[in-house]
Coordinates of C-alpha atoms in Angstrom, one line a residue:
K1 CA -32.0 42.7 -75.5
G2 CA -34.7 40.2 -75.3
E3 CA -37.6 40.2 -72.8
G4 CA -35.8 37.8 -70.4
S5 CA -32.7 39.9 -70.4
G6 CA -34.6 43.0 -69.6
K7 CA -36.3 41.3 -66.7
S8 CA -32.9 40.1 -65.4
D9 CA -31.5 43.7 -65.6
R10 CA -34.5 45.0 -63.6
I11 CA -34.1 42.3 -60.9
Y12 CA -30.3 43.0 -60.7
K13 CA -30.8 46.8 -60.4
N14 CA -33.5 46.4 -57.8
S15 CA -31.3 43.9 -55.9
M16 CA -28.4 46.3 -55.9
M17 CA -30.7 49.2 -54.7
V18 CA -32.0 47.0 -51.8
L19 CA -28.5 45.8 -50.8
D20 CA -27.3 49.4 -50.9
I21 CA -30.1 50.5 -48.5
L22 CA -29.3 47.7 -46.1
A23 CA -25.5 48.4 -46.2
N24 CA -26.0 52.1 -45.3
N25 CA -29.1 52.0 -43.1
N26 CA -27.2 51.1 -40.0
W27 CA -30.5 49.8 -38.4
E28 CA -31.6 53.5 -37.9
R29 CA -34.9 52.8 -39.7
P30 CA -36.9 49.6 -40.2
V31 CA -36.7 47.9 -43.6
Y32 CA -39.7 45.9 -44.7
F33 CA -40.6 43.5 -47.5
A34 CA -44.2 43.0 -48.5
V35 CA -45.5 39.5 -47.8
T36 CA -47.2 39.4 -51.2
V37 CA -44.1 40.0 -53.5
S38 CA -42.4 37.3 -55.4
P39 CA -39.7 35.5 -53.3
E40 CA -37.1 36.4 -55.9
N41 CA -37.3 39.9 -54.4
F42 CA -36.2 38.6 -51.0
L43 CA -32.5 38.2 -52.1
N44 CA -32.1 35.1 -49.9
L45 CA -32.6 37.3 -46.8
T46 CA -35.5 35.3 -45.5
P47 CA -33.6 33.8 -42.5
Y48 CA -33.5 37.4 -41.2
F49 CA -37.1 38.2 -41.6
Q50 CA -39.6 38.8 -38.9
M51 CA -43.3 38.5 -39.9
D52 CA -45.1 41.6 -38.7
G53 CA -48.5 40.9 -40.2
L54 CA -48.6 42.5 -43.6
A55 CA -44.9 42.7 -44.2
Y56 CA -41.6 41.0 -43.2
R57 CA -39.2 43.2 -41.2
F58 CA -35.5 42.7 -41.8
V59 CA -33.9 42.0 -38.4
P60 CA -30.4 41.0 -37.1
I61 CA -31.7 37.7 -35.9
E62 CA -31.3 34.5 -37.9
T63 CA -34.4 32.2 -38.0
P64 CA -34.4 29.3 -40.5
D65 CA -37.7 28.6 -42.3
T66 CA -40.0 26.2 -40.5
Q67 CA -40.7 22.6 -41.6
Y68 CA -43.9 24.0 -43.2
G69 CA -42.0 26.4 -45.3
E70 CA -43.2 29.4 -43.4
T71 CA -41.0 32.5 -43.6
G72 CA -39.7 34.6 -40.7
R73 CA -39.6 34.6 -37.0
I74 CA -42.5 36.0 -34.9
D75 CA -42.5 38.3 -31.9
A76 CA -45.7 37.0 -30.5
D77 CA -46.5 39.8 -28.1
K78 CA -45.9 42.6 -30.7
L79 CA -47.7 40.8 -33.4
Y80 CA -50.6 40.0 -31.1
D81 CA -51.0 43.7 -30.3
K82 CA -50.9 44.6 -34.0
M83 CA -53.4 42.0 -35.3
M84 CA -55.8 42.2 -32.3
N85 CA -55.7 45.9 -31.4
Q86 CA -54.1 48.0 -34.2
F87 CA -55.0 46.6 -37.5
R88 CA -58.3 47.6 -39.0
W89 CA -60.1 45.2 -41.4
G90 CA -62.4 47.7 -43.0
N91 CA -65.7 46.3 -44.2
I92 CA -64.4 42.8 -45.1
S93 CA -67.0 41.2 -42.8
D94 CA -69.8 43.1 -44.5
P95 CA -71.5 40.6 -46.8
K96 CA -72.6 43.4 -49.1
V97 CA -68.9 44.2 -49.9
Y98 CA -67.7 42.5 -53.0
L99 CA -64.1 41.1 -52.9
D100 CA -62.5 40.4 -56.3
E101 CA -60.0 37.6 -57.0
T102 CA -57.0 39.8 -56.1
N103 CA -58.5 40.7 -52.7
L104 CA -59.3 37.1 -51.9
R105 CA -55.7 36.0 -52.6
L106 CA -54.4 38.7 -50.3
L107 CA -56.9 37.8 -47.6
T108 CA -55.8 34.1 -47.8
H109 CA -52.3 35.4 -46.7
F110 CA -53.7 37.6 -44.0
R111 CA -55.9 34.9 -42.5
S112 CA -53.1 32.5 -42.4
N113 CA -51.1 35.0 -40.4
F114 CA -53.6 34.6 -37.6
S115 CA -52.8 30.9 -37.5
R116 CA -49.0 31.5 -37.4
L117 CA -49.5 33.9 -34.5
A118 CA -51.6 31.4 -32.7
G119 CA -48.8 28.8 -33.2
A120 CA -46.2 31.2 -31.7
L121 CA -48.5 31.9 -28.7
N122 CA -49.1 28.2 -28.2
L123 CA -45.3 27.6 -28.1
E124 CA -45.1 30.2 -25.4
G125 CA -47.9 28.5 -23.4
K126 CA -50.3 31.4 -24.0
K127 CA -53.2 29.2 -25.0
D128 CA -56.0 31.5 -24.1
S129 CA -54.5 34.2 -26.3
A130 CA -54.0 31.7 -29.1
V131 CA -57.7 30.8 -29.0
Q132 CA -58.7 34.5 -29.1
V133 CA -56.5 35.0 -32.2
L134 CA -57.9 32.0 -34.0
D135 CA -61.5 33.2 -33.2
R136 CA -60.7 36.7 -34.4
A137 CA -59.4 35.4 -37.7
F138 CA -62.9 34.2 -38.7
E139 CA -64.6 37.2 -37.3
S140 CA -62.4 39.6 -39.3
I141 CA -62.3 37.5 -42.4
P142 CA -65.5 35.4 -42.3
V143 CA -66.1 32.2 -44.2
Y144 CA -68.9 33.8 -46.2
Q145 CA -66.3 36.2 -47.7
L146 CA -63.4 33.8 -48.0
S147 CA -64.3 30.2 -48.3
L148 CA -62.5 27.6 -46.2
N149 CA -59.5 25.9 -48.0
Y150 CA -56.5 23.7 -47.4
M151 CA -54.6 26.5 -45.7
D152 CA -57.2 26.6 -42.9
V153 CA -56.2 23.1 -41.7
S154 CA -53.5 24.8 -39.7
F155 CA -56.2 26.5 -37.6
V156 CA -57.6 23.1 -36.6
E157 CA -54.1 22.1 -35.4
Q158 CA -53.6 25.3 -33.4
Y159 CA -57.1 24.9 -31.8
Y160 CA -56.0 21.4 -30.8
N161 CA -52.6 22.7 -29.5
A162 CA -54.5 25.3 -27.4
G163 CA -56.7 22.6 -25.9
A164 CA -59.8 23.9 -27.6
F165 CA -60.8 20.6 -29.1
D166 CA -64.5 21.4 -29.6
K167 CA -63.7 24.4 -31.7
G168 CA -61.0 22.5 -33.6
N169 CA -63.4 19.6 -34.4
E170 CA -66.1 22.0 -35.5
L171 CA -63.8 23.7 -37.9
A172 CA -62.4 20.4 -39.1
E173 CA -65.9 19.2 -40.0
K174 CA -66.6 22.4 -41.9
I175 CA -63.4 22.2 -43.9
F176 CA -63.9 18.5 -44.5
S177 CA -67.5 19.0 -45.7
A178 CA -66.5 21.9 -48.0
S179 CA -63.6 19.9 -49.5
R180 CA -65.7 16.8 -50.0
E181 CA -68.4 18.8 -51.8
E182 CA -65.8 20.5 -54.1
L183 CA -64.2 17.1 -54.8
N184 CA -67.5 15.6 -55.8
Y185 CA -68.1 18.6 -58.1
Y186 CA -64.8 18.1 -59.8
L187 CA -65.3 14.4 -60.2
S188 CA -68.7 15.1 -61.9
F189 CA -66.9 16.3 -64.9
P190 CA -66.3 13.9 -67.8
K191 CA -63.1 11.9 -67.5
K192 CA -61.5 13.6 -70.5
L193 CA -61.8 17.0 -68.6
Q194 CA -60.6 15.8 -65.2
S195 CA -56.9 15.8 -66.3
S196 CA -57.1 19.6 -66.4
L197 CA -58.5 19.6 -62.9
E198 CA -55.8 17.3 -61.4
R199 CA -54.3 20.0 -59.2
E200 CA -57.7 20.9 -57.7
L201 CA -58.5 17.2 -57.2
R202 CA -55.2 16.6 -55.4
I203 CA -55.6 19.7 -53.2
R204 CA -59.1 18.6 -52.0
M205 CA -58.0 15.0 -51.4
Y206 CA -54.9 16.2 -49.6
T207 CA -57.0 18.4 -47.4
I208 CA -59.5 15.6 -46.6
D209 CA -56.6 13.2 -45.8
S210 CA -54.8 15.8 -43.7
L211 CA -57.9 16.5 -41.5
S212 CA -58.4 12.8 -40.9
R213 CA -54.8 12.2 -39.9
L214 CA -54.8 15.3 -37.7
A215 CA -57.8 14.2 -35.8
K216 CA -56.3 10.8 -35.3
A217 CA -53.0 12.3 -34.2
Y218 CA -54.7 14.4 -31.5
E219 CA -56.8 11.4 -30.4
Q220 CA -60.1 12.8 -31.7
T221 CA -61.1 9.2 -32.4
E222 CA -64.8 9.7 -33.1
L223 CA -64.1 12.5 -35.6
S224 CA -61.2 10.6 -37.2
E225 CA -63.3 7.4 -37.7
K226 CA -66.2 9.4 -39.0
M227 CA -64.0 11.0 -41.6
E228 CA -62.2 7.8 -42.6
T229 CA -65.6 6.1 -43.1
Q230 CA -66.9 8.8 -45.3
I231 CA -63.7 8.8 -47.4
K232 CA -63.9 5.1 -47.9
E233 CA -67.5 5.2 -48.9
A234 CA -67.3 8.3 -51.2
F235 CA -63.8 8.0 -52.7
P236 CA -62.5 4.5 -52.5
H237 CA -60.5 4.9 -55.7
L238 CA -58.9 8.1 -54.6
L239 CA -57.6 6.9 -51.2
M240 CA -54.1 8.2 -50.4
E241 CA -51.5 5.8 -49.1

């Protein structure tokens, strides 16, 4: 058999093993899927996932994916206790600790979970708790260890939803500034090399545009106008429709 056939066999065998566990478990013990594995391992079970922080728990509750493509429901109170009281983040916040590429990718997922939790708390009207969660995200996984990126735009929105506009605006300006600097860097390359950087260019421009639109949507007029002016001045040929 070829390599592709061998992979298919492994996926099939793993799928059958998982389905056998689910069929015979009878809800006596929790079954979890790691948040970092390939979606092909989820066996189309994501509508029955509950995001518990570092893993998805299989539960008898159907929850469609959100409009942002986020997977799983959230039990806000339980997840709040786990992420704020139970989880230990080791020495991530120690600037002397080196984090390699793999660790940084994992931390991107973990930081975004704080934003998802804050969103669930905001929906339940627990705005003070939501702000605490958002603040803890950058205390546990600080910017000097994991740079701001497009995924952190969701934190701005959740600060706004919680009524913490000053904190949201401060974070928005930091993300905007970082994205603008990175975009300028990529644009400094010769034209013949920029085609290989197209994805990075699009991500930075999308981030900048999203922040401007978000500030405008939440009536942060001064910030929105400031961003729009800087975009027009610095990147007139890259403006998004």
